[in-house]
mmCIF file of C-alpha atoms in Angstrom:
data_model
loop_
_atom_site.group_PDB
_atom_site.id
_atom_site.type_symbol
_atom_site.label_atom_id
_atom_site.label_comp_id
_atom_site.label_asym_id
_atom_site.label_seq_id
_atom_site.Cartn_x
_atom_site.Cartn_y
_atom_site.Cartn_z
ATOM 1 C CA UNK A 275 -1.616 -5.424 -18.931
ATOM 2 C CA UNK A 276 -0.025 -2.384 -17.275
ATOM 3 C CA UNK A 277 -2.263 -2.714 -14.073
ATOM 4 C CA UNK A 278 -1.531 1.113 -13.687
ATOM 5 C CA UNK A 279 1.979 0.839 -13.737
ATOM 6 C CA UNK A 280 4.866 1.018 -16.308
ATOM 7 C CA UNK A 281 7.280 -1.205 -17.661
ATOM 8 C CA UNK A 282 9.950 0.759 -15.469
ATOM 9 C CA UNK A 283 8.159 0.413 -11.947
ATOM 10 C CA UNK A 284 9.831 -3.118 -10.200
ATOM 11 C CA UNK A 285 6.251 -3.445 -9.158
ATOM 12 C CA UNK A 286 4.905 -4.505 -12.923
ATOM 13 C CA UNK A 287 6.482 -7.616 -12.955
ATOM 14 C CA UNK A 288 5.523 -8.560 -10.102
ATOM 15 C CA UNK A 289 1.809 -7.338 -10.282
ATOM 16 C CA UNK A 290 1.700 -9.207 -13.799
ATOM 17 C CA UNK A 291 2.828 -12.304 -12.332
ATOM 18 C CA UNK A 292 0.510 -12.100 -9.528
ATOM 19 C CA UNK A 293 -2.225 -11.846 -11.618
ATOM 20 C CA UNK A 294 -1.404 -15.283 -13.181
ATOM 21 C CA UNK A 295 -0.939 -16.739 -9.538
ATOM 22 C CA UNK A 296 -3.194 -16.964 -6.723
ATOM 23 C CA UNK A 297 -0.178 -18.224 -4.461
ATOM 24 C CA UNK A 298 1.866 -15.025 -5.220
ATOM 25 C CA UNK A 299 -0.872 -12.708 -4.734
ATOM 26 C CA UNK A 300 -1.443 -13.778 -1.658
ATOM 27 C CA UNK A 301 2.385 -14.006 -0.671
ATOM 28 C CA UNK A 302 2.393 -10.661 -2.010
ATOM 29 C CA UNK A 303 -0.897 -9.377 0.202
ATOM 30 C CA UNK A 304 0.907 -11.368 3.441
ATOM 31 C CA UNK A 305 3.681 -9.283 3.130
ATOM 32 C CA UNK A 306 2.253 -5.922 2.232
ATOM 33 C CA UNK A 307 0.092 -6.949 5.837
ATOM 34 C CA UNK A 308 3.362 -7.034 7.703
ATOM 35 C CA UNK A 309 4.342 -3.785 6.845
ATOM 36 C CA UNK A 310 5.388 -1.973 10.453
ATOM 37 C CA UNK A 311 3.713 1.086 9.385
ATOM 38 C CA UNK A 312 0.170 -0.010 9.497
ATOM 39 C CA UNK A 313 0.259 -3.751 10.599
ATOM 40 C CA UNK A 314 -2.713 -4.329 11.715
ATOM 41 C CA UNK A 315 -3.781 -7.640 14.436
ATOM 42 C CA UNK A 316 -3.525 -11.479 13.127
ATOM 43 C CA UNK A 317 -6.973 -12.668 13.185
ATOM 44 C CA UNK A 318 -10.307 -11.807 12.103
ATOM 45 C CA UNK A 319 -12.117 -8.746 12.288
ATOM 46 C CA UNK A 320 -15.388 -8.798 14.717
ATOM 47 C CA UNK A 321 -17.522 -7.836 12.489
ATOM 48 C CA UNK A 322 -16.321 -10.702 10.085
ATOM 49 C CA UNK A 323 -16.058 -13.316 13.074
ATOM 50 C CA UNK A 324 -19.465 -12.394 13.222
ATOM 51 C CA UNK A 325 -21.041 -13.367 9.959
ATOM 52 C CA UNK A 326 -19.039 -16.245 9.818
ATOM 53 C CA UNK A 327 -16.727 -14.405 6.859
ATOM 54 C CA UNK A 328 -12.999 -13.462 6.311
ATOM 55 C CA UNK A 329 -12.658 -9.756 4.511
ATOM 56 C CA UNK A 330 -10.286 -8.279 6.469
ATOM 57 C CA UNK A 331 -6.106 -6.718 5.536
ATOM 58 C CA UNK A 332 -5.618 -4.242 2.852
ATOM 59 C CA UNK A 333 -4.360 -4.880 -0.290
ATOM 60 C CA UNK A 334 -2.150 -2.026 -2.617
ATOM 61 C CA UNK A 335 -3.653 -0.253 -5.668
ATOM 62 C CA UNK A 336 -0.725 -1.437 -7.662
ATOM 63 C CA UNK A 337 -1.742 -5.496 -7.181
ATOM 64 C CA UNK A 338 -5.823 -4.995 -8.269
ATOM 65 C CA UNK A 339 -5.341 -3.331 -11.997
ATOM 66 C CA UNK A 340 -7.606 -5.017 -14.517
ATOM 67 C CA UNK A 341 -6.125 -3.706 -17.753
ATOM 68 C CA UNK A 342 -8.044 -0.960 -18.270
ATOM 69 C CA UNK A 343 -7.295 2.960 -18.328
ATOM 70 C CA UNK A 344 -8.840 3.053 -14.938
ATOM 71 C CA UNK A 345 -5.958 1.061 -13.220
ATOM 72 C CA UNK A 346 -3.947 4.506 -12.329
ATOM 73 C CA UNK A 347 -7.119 5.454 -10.166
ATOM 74 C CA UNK A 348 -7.432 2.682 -7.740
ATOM 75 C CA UNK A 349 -5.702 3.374 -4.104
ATOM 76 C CA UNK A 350 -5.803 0.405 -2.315
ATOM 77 C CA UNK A 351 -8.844 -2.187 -0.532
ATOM 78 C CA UNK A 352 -9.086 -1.932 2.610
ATOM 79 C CA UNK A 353 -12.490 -2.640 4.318
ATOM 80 C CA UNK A 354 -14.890 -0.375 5.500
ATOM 81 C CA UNK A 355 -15.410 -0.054 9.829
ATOM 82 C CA UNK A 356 -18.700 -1.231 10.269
ATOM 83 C CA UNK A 357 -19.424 1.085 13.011
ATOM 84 C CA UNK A 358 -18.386 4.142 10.875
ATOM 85 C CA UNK A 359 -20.564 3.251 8.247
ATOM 86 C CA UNK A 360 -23.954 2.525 10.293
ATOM 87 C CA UNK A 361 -23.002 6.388 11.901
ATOM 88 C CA UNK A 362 -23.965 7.285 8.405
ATOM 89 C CA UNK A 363 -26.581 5.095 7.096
ATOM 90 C CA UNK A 364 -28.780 5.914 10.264
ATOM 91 C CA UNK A 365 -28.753 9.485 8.851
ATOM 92 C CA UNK A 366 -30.768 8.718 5.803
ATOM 93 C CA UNK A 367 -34.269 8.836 4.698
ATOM 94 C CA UNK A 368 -36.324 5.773 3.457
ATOM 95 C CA UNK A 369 -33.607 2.944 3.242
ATOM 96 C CA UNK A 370 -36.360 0.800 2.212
ATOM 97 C CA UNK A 371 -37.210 2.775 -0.750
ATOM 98 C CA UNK A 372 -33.399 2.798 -2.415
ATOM 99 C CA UNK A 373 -30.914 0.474 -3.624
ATOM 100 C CA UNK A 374 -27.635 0.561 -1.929
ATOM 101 C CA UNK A 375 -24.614 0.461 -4.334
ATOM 102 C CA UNK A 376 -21.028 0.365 -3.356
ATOM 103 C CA UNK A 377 -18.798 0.993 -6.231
ATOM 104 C CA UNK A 378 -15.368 -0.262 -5.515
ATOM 105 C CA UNK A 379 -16.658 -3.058 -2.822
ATOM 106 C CA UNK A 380 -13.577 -5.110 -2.410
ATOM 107 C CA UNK A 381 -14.066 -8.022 -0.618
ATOM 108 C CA UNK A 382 -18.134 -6.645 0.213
ATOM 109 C CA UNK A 383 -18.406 -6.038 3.825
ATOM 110 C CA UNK A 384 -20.540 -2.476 3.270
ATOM 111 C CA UNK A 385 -23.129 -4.701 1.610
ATOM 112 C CA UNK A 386 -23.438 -7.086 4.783
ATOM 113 C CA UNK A 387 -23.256 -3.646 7.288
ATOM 114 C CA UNK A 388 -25.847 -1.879 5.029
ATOM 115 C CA UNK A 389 -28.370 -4.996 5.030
ATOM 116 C CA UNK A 390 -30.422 -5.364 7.766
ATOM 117 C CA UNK A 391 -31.644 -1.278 7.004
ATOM 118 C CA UNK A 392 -33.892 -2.468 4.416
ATOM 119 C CA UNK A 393 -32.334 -1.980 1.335
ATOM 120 C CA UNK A 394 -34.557 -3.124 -1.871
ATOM 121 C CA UNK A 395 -31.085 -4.612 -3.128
ATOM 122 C CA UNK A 396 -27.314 -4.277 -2.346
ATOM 123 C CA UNK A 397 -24.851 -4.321 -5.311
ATOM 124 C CA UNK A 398 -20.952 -4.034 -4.951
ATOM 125 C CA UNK A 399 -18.986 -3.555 -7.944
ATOM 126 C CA UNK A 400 -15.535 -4.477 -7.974
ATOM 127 C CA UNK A 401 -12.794 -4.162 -11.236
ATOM 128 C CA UNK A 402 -10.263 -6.058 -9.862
ATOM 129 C CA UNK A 403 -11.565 -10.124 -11.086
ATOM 130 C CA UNK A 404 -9.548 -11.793 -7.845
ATOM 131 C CA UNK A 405 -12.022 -9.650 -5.500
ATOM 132 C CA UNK A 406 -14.735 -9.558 -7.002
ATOM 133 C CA UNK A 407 -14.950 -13.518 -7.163
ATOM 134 C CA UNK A 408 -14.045 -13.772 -3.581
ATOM 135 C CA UNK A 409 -17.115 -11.136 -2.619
ATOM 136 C CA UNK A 410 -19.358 -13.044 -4.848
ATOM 137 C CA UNK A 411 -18.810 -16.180 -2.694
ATOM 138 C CA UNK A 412 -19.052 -13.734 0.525
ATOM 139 C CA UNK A 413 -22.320 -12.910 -0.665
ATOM 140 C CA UNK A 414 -23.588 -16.267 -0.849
ATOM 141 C CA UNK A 415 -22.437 -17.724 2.003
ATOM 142 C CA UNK A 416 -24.555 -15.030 3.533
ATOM 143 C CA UNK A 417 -27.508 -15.303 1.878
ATOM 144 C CA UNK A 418 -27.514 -18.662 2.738
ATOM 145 C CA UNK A 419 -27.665 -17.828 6.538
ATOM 146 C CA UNK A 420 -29.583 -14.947 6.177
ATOM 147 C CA UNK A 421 -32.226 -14.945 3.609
ATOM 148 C CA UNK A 422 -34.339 -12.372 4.783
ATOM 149 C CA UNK A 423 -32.352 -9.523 3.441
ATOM 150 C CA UNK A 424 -32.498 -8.245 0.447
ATOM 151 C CA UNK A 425 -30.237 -9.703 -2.415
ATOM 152 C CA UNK A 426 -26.835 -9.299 -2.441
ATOM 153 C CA UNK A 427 -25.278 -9.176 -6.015
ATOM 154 C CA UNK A 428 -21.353 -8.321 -6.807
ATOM 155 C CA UNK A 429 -20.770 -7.787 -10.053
ATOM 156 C CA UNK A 430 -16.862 -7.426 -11.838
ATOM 157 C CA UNK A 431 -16.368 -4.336 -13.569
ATOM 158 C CA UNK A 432 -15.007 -0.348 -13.696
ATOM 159 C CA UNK A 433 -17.185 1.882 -11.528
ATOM 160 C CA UNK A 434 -17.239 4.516 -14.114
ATOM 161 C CA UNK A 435 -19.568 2.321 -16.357
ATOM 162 C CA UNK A 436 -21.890 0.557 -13.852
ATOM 163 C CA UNK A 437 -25.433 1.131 -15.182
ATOM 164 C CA UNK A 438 -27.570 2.133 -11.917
ATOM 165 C CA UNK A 439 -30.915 0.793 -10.918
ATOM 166 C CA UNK A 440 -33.700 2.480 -11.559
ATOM 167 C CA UNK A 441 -35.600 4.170 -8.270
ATOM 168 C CA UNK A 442 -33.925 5.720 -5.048
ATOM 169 C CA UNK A 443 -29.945 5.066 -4.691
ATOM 170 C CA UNK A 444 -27.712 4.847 -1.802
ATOM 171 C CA UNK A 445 -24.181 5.048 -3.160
ATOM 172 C CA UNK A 446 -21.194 4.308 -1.531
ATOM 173 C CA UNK A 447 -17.840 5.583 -1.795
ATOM 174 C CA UNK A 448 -14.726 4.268 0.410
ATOM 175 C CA UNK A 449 -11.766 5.965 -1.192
ATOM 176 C CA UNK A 450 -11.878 3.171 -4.199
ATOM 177 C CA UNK A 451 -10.406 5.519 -6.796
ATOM 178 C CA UNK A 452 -8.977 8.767 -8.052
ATOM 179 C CA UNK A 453 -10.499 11.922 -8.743
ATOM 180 C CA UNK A 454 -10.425 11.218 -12.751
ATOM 181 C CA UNK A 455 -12.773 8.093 -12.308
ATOM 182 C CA UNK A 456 -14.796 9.792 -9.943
ATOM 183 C CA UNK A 457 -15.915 12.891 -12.408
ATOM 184 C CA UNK A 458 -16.983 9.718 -14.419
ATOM 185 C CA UNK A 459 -18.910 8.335 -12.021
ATOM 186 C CA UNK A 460 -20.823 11.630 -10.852
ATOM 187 C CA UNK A 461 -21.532 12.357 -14.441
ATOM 188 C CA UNK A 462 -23.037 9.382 -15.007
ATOM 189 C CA UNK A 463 -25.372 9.932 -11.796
ATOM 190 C CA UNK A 464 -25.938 13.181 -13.420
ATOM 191 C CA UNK A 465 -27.299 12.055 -15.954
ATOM 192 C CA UNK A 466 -30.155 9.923 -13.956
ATOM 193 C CA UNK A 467 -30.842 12.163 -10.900
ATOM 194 C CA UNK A 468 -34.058 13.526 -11.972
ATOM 195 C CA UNK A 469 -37.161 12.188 -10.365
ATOM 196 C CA UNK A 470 -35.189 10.053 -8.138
ATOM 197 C CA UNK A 471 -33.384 10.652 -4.655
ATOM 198 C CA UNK A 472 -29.960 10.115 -4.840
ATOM 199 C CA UNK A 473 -27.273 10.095 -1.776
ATOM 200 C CA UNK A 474 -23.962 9.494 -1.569
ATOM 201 C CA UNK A 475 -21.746 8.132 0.947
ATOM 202 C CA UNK A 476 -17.987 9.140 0.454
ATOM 203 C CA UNK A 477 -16.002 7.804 3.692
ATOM 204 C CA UNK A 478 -12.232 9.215 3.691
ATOM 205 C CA UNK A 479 -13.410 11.937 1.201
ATOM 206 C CA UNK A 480 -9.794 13.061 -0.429
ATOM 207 C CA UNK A 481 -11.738 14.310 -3.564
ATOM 208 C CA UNK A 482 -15.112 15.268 -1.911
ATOM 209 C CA UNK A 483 -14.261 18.544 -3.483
ATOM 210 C CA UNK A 484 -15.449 17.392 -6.621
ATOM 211 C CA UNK A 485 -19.016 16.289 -5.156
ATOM 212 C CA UNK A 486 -19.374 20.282 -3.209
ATOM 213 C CA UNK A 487 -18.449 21.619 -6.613
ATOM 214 C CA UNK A 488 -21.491 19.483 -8.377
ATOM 215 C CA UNK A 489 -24.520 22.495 -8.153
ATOM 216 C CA UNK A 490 -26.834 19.504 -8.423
ATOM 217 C CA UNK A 491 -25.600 18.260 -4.810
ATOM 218 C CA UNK A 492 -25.750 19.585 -1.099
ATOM 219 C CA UNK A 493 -24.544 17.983 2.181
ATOM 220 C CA UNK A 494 -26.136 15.810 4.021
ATOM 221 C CA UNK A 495 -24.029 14.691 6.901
ATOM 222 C CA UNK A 496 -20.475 14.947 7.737
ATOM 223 C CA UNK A 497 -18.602 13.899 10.697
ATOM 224 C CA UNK A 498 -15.398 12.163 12.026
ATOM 225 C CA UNK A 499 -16.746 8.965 13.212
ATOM 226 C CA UNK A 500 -15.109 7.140 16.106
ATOM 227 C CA UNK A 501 -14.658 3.339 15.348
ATOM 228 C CA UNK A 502 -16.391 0.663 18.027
ATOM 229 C CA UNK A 503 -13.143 0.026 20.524
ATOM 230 C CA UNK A 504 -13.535 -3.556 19.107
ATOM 231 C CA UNK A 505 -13.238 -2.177 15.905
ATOM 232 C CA UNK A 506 -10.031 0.147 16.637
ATOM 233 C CA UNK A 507 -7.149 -2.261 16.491
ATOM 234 C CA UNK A 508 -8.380 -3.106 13.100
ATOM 235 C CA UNK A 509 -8.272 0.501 11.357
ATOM 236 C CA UNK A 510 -5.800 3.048 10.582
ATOM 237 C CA UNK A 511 -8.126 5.789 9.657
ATOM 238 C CA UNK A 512 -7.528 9.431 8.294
ATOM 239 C CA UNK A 513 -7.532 11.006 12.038
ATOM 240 C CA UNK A 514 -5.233 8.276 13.274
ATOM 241 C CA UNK A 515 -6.562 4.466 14.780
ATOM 242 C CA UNK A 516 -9.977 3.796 14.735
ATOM 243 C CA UNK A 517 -11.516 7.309 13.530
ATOM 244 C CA UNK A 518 -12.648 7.934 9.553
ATOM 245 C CA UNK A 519 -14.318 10.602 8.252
ATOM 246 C CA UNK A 520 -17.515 10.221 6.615
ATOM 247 C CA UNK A 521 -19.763 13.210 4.145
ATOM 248 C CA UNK A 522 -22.451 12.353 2.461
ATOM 249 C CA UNK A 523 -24.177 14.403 -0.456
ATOM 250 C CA UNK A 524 -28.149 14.518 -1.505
ATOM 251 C CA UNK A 525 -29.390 15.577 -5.265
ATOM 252 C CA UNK A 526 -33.083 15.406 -4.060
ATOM 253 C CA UNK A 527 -35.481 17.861 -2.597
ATOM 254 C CA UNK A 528 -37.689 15.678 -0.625
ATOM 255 C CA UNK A 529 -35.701 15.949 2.206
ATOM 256 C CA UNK A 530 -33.255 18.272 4.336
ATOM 257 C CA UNK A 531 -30.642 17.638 6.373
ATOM 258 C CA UNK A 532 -30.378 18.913 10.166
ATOM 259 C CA UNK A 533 -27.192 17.816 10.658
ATOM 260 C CA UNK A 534 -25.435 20.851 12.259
ATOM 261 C CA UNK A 535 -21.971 19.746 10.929
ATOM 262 C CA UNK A 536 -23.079 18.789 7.276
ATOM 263 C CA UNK A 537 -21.412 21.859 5.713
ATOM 264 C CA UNK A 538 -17.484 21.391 7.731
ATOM 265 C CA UNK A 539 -14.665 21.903 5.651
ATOM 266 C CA UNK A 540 -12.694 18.793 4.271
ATOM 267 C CA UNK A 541 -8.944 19.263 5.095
ATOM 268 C CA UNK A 542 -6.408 17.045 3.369
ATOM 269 C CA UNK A 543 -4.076 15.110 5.413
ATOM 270 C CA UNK A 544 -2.014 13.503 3.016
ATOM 271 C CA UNK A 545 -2.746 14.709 -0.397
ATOM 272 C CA UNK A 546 -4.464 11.120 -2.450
ATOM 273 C CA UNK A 547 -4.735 9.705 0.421
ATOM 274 C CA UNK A 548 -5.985 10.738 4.067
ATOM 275 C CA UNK A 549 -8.606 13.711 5.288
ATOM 276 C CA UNK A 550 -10.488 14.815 7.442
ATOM 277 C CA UNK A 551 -13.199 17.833 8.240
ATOM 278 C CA UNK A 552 -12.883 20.678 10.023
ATOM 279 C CA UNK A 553 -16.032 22.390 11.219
ATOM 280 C CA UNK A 554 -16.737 25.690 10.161
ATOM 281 C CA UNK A 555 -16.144 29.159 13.001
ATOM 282 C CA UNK A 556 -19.127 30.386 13.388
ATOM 283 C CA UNK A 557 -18.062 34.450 13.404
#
């Protein structure tokens, strides 16, 4: 397995050998944690301390490959800021009426944010095998607790091949992957967007070019959210600590949008990795 490296990047061996050991990945995470660039606080995030879970750190690109031509397109995992997300989902029309999807779901904390809105189901999918066991025991530990919400399902695999639901989808986005598997994904919601609605959540939108260049999509909210100040210390966002950006798209006609800032321009911060929007003058 080339886990989206070659044989001449130091990081192959040991991303091969960490895939064989549980100890050294997580030696490997530890230290990739301690990193004085964006070391984050020891302990658990407060949204995790409180549903009773552990999903917190980041983890490289380079360390979650599966084997597959899709390895080169995964950035990093590195979970979502509750806060940020809910600034979004309390945007949208008739929760109760779609499936929420997050493709790229990492250890699954979007699914336990987006829950209590009344989802008809919640599916992460994850292609690295390490996470996507650990979210599947995050999701029923808290089901357990919490059985009221819908059902939580994670399911190991590449986003670019996920068959959807059928009905209304919610699909979420958090920077999982490059611009290659993204085209893949968006024509494979192509494909199913008639008589359905469809939105999409991107949050840290580096290629939400792609998704404005779709004629089948229009805005439906875009902002730079401002994490909870609990939530700050734990996120190193694309406008600096504890701010990410969030657009989301619509391929329905039931509904339209009122944001006022839905149409700002994405700006780049670091190309791959980091943006942000920029409302439009108004001349």
């Amino acid at each position: 397995m080339s886990f989206g490296l070659t044989r001449l990047d130091p990081r192959w061996l040991l991303a091969t050998l960490a895939q064989r050991s549980g100890s050294l990945f997580e030696l490997l995470v530890w230290l990739y944690n301690r990193r004085t660039k964006y070391r984050l606080p020891v302990g658990r995030h407060p949204f995790d301390r409180e549903i009773g879970l552990d999903m917190g750190g980041s983890i490289p690109g380079w360390l979650l490959g599966a084997g597959t031509a899709s390895d080169r397109s995964i950035t990093a995992y590195a979970g979502c800021q509750p806060s940020c997300l809910r600034t979004a989902l309390v945007t949208l029309p008739d929760c109760q009426n779609a499936h929420f999807v997050d493709l790229g779901c990492g250890l699954g904390r979007s699914l336990f944010v987006a829950a209590p809105y009344g989802f008809m189901s919640l599916t992460g999918v994850e292609i690295s095998k390490r996470l996507a066991q650990r979210a599947g025991a995050n999701a029923r530990a808290y089901v357990a607790r919490r059985r009221k919400h819908a059902p939580v399902r994670i399911l190991h695999g590449d986003a670019s091949a996920f068959e959807f639901p059928a009905g209304d989808l919610v699909i979420f986005i958090c920077h999982s992957f490059g611009e290659d598997v993204l085209l893949r994904v968006l024509d494979n919601v192509r494909r199913i967007k008639d008589r359905r609605n469809i939105l999409i959540v991107y949050e840290n939108p580096v290629y939400g070019r792609v998704l404005d260049q779709a004629d089948w999509l229009v805005r439906w909210f875009a902002a730079n959210v401002e994490a909870s100040e609990e939530e700050k210390p734990f996120h190193v966002g694309s406008r600096g600590v504890g701010c990410e950006t969030i657009v989301v798209w619509y391929s329905g006609d039931a509904y339209v949008s009122a944001h006022r800032e839905k149409d700002s321009v994405i700006e780049i911060d670091e190309p791959g990795w980091r943006c942000h929007i920029q409302p439009r003058l108004i001349e």
